[in-house]
Coordinates of C-alpha atoms and ligand atoms in Angstrom, one line a residue:
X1 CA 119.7 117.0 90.0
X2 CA 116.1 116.7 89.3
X3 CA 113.1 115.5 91.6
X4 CA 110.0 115.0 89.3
X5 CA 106.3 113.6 89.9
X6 CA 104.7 112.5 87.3
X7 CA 100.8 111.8 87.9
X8 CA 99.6 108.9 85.8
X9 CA 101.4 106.8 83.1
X10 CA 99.4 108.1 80.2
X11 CA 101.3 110.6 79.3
X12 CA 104.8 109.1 80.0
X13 CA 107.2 109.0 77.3
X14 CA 110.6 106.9 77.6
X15 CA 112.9 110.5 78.4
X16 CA 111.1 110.8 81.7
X17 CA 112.3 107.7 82.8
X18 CA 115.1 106.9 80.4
X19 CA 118.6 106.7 83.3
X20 CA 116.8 107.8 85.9
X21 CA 115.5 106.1 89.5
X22 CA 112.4 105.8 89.5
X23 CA 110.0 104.8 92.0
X24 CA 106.5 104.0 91.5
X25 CA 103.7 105.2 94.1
X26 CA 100.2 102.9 94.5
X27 CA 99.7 104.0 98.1
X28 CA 96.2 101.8 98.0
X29 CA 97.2 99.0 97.8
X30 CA 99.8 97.6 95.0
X31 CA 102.9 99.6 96.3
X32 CA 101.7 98.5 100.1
X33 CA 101.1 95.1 99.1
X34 CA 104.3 94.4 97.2
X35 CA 106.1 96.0 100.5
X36 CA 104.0 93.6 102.9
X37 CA 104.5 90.5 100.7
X38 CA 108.4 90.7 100.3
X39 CA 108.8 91.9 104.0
X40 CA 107.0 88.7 104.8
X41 CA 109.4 86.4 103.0
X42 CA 108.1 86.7 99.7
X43 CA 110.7 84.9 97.2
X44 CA 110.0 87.5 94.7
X45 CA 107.1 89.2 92.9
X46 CA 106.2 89.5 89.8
X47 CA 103.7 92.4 87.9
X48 CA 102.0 90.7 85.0
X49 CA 100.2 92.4 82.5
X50 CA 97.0 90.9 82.9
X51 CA 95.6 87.9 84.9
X52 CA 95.7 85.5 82.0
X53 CA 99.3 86.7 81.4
X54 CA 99.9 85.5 85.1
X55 CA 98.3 82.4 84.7
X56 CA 100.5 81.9 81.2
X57 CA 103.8 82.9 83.7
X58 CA 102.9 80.3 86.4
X59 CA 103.2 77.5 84.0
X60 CA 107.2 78.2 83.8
X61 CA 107.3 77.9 87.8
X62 CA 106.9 74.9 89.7
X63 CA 103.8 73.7 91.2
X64 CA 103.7 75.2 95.2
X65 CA 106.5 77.7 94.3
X66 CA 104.1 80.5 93.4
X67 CA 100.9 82.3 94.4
X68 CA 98.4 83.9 92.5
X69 CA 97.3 87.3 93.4
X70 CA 95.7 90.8 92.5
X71 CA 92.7 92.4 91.5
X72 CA 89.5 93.7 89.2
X73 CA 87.3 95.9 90.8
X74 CA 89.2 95.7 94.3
X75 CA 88.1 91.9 94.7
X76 CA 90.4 88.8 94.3
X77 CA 89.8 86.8 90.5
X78 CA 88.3 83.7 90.4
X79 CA 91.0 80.8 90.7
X80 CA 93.7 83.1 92.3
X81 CA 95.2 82.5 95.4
X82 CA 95.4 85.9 97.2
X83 CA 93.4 89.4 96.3
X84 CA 95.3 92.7 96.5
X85 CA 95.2 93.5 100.0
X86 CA 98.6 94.0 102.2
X87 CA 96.4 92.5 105.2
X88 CA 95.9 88.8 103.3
X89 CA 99.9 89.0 102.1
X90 CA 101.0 87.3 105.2
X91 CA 104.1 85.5 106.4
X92 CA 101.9 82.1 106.4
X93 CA 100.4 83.0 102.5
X94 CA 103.5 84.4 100.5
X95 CA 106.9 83.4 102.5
X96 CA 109.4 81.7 99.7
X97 CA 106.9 82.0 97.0
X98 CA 106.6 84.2 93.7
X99 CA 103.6 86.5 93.5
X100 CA 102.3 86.6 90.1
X101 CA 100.5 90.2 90.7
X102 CA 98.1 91.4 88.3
X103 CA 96.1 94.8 89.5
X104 CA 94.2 97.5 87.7
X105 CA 96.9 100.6 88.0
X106 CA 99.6 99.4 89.9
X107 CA 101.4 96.9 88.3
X108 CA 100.5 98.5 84.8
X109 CA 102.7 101.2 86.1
X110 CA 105.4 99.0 87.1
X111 CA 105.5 97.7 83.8
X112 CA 105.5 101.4 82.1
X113 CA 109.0 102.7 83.5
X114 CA 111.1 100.4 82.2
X115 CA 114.2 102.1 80.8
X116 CA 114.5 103.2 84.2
X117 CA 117.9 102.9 85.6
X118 CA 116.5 101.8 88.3
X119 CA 113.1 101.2 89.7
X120 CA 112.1 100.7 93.5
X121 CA 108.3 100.1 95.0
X122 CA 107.8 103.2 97.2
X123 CA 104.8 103.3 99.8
X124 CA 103.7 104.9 103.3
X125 CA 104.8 101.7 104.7
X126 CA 108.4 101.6 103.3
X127 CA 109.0 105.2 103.3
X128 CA 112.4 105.8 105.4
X129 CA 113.9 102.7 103.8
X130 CA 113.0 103.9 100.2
X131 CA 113.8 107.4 101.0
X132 CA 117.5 107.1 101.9
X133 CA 118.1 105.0 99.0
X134 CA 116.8 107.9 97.1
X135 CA 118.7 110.2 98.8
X136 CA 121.6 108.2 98.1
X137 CA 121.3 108.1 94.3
X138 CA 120.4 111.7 94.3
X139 CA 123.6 112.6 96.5
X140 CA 125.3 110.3 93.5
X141 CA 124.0 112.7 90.9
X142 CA 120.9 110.6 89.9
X143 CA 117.5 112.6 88.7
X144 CA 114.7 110.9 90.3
X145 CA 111.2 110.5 88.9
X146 CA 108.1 109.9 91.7
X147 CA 105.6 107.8 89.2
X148 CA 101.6 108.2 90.9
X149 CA 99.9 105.1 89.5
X150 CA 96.8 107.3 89.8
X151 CA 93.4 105.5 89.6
X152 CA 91.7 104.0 85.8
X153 CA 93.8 106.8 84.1
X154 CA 92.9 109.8 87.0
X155 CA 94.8 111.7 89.4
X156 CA 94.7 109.7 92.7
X157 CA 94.7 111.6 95.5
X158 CA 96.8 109.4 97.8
X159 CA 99.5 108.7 95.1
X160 CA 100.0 112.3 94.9
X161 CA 100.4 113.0 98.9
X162 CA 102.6 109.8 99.2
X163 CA 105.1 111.4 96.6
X164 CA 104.9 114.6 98.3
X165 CA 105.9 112.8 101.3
X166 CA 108.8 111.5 99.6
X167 CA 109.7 114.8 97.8
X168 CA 110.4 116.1 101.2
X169 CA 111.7 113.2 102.8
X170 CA 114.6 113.2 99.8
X171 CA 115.0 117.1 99.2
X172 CA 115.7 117.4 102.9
X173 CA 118.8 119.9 103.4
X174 CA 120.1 119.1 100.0
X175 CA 120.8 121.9 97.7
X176 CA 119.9 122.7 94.3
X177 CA 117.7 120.3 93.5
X178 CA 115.1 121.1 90.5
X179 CA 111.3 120.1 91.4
X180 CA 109.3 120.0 88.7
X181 CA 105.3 121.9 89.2
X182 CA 103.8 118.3 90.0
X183 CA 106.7 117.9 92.7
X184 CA 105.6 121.0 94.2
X185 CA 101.5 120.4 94.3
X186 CA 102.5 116.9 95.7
X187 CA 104.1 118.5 98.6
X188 CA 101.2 121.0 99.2
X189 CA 98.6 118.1 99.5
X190 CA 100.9 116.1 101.4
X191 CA 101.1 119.4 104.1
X192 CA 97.5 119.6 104.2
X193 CA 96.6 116.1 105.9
X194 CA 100.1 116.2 107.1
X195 CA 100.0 112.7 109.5
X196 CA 96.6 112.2 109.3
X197 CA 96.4 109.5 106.9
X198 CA 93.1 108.2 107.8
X199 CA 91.7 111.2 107.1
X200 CA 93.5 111.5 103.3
X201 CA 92.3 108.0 102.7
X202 CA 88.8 108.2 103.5
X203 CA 88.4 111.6 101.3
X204 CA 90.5 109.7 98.6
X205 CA 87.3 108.3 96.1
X206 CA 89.5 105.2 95.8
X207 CA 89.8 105.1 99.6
X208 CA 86.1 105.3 100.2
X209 CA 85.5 102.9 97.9
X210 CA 87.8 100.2 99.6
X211 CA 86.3 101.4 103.1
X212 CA 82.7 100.6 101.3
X213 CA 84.3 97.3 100.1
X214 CA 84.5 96.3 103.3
X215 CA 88.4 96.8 103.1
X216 CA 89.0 99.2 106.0
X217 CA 91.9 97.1 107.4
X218 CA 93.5 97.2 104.3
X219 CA 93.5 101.0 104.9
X220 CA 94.7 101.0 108.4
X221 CA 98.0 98.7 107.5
X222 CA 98.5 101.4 104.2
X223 CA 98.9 104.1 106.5
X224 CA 101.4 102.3 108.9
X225 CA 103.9 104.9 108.3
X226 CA 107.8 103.1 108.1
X227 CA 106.3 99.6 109.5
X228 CA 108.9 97.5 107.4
X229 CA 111.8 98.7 106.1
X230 CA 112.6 97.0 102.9
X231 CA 113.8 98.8 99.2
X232 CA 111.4 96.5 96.8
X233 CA 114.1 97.0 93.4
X234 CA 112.3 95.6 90.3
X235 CA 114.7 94.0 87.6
X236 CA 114.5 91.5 85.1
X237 CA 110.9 91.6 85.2
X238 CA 111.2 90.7 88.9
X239 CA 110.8 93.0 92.2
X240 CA 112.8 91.8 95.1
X241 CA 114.4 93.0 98.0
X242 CA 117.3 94.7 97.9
X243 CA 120.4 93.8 100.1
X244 CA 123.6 92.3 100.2
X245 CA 123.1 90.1 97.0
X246 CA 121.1 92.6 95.4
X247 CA 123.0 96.0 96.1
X248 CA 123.1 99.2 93.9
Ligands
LIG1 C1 95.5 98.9 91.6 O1 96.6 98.5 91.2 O2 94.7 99.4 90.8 C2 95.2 99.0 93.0 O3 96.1 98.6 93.8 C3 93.7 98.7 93.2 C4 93.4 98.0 94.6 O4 93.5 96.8 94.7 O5 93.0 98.7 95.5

């Protein structure tokens, strides 16, 4: 069994997805945020390609049954409902509604693995719960492919420690699994801040730049290691929770 990162969609051609589980990392904030909105009772959510094509998919849904929400430039579009931050996806904003989510990396990676056997929202906040369901699909024989939504097409430095985290939460006492190169460098940079996430975020250029954005909560409730445990499972253009009507 394989365990492969892949940094960025660019270069991502259907075989490195194609029957495998995939899960796709955008540590700040669309992974976190997805995580924070479904814990909180989200119905569902739902990556659109762009925020007109969000606007286009709310006109199928009824009035009051869905929110807005995402991101240009870190800052919430005009006419949406809720920005991109995990801190302003409360209980009292999201809980039974879809989430039309349209941000700059994330959900644009979402929407690049399909032909995925499966596909699961992975984050710092989610990590235990994503991590045995990994685990489990790997123990079944599955190859698993880490996607790092990386930052307008460039290496993101928090992607790539979050999937190191993850390489090591899954490889853990199982044997011969194959990592591929990117597998390994994730698990270096994830050893060198090791639990301190703060610091990893604030020398991460997209983490500074949400700290100058006046988003510093948003980084504080990213790096709340294991704070909900839900398995976000995207399917049929939809990502929602996995459980007992939704198992794999
Ligand atoms: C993205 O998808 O590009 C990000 O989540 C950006 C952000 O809102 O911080």
């Amino acid at each position: 069994m394989r365990v492969d990162v892949l940094f960025g969609v660019q270069q991502l051609t259907p075989q490195d997805v194609q029957g495998r589980v995939v899960a796709v990392i955008d540590v700040l904030r669309a992974s976190t945020t997805i995580a924070v909105a479904l814990a909180n009772g989200a119905r569902a959510v739902m990556p659109t390609e762009s925020p007109d094509d969000a606007v286009t998919r709310s006109k199928q849904l009824e009035r009051g049954a869905y929110r807005l929400a995402g991101e240009r430039r870190m800052l919430k579009m005009e006419g949406f409902d809720l920005g991109n931050s995990p801190v302003e996806h409360s209980r009292e904003a999201v809980e039974g509604k879809t989430i039309l989510l349209s941000t700059t990396n994330g959900t644009k990676a979402l929407l690049a693995v399909q032909g995925a056997r499966d596909v699961v929202v992975a984050s710092y906040v989610n990590l235990a719960a994503v991590s045995t369901m990994l685990r489990t699909a790997l123990r079944g024989g599955a190859d698993i492919t880490l996607v790092c939504a990386g930052h307008e097409r460039q290496f993101a430095l928090e992607d790539a420690a979050c999937a190191g985290r993850y390489v090591h939460a899954v490889s853990k006492r199982l044997s011969g699994l194959v990592l591929n190169d990117a597998a390994f460098a994730a698990s270096l940079i994830d050893k060198k801040f090791g639990d301190n996430l703060m610091r990893l975020f604030t020398t991460a250029a997209h983490g500074r730049a949400l700290a100058a954005a006046g988003f510093g909560d948003d980084l504080t409730a990213c790096a709340a290691v294991d704070s909900f445990s839900v398995i976000p499972v995207y399917q049929d253009r939809q990502i929602t929770l996995l459980g007992p009507d939704r198992e794999r």
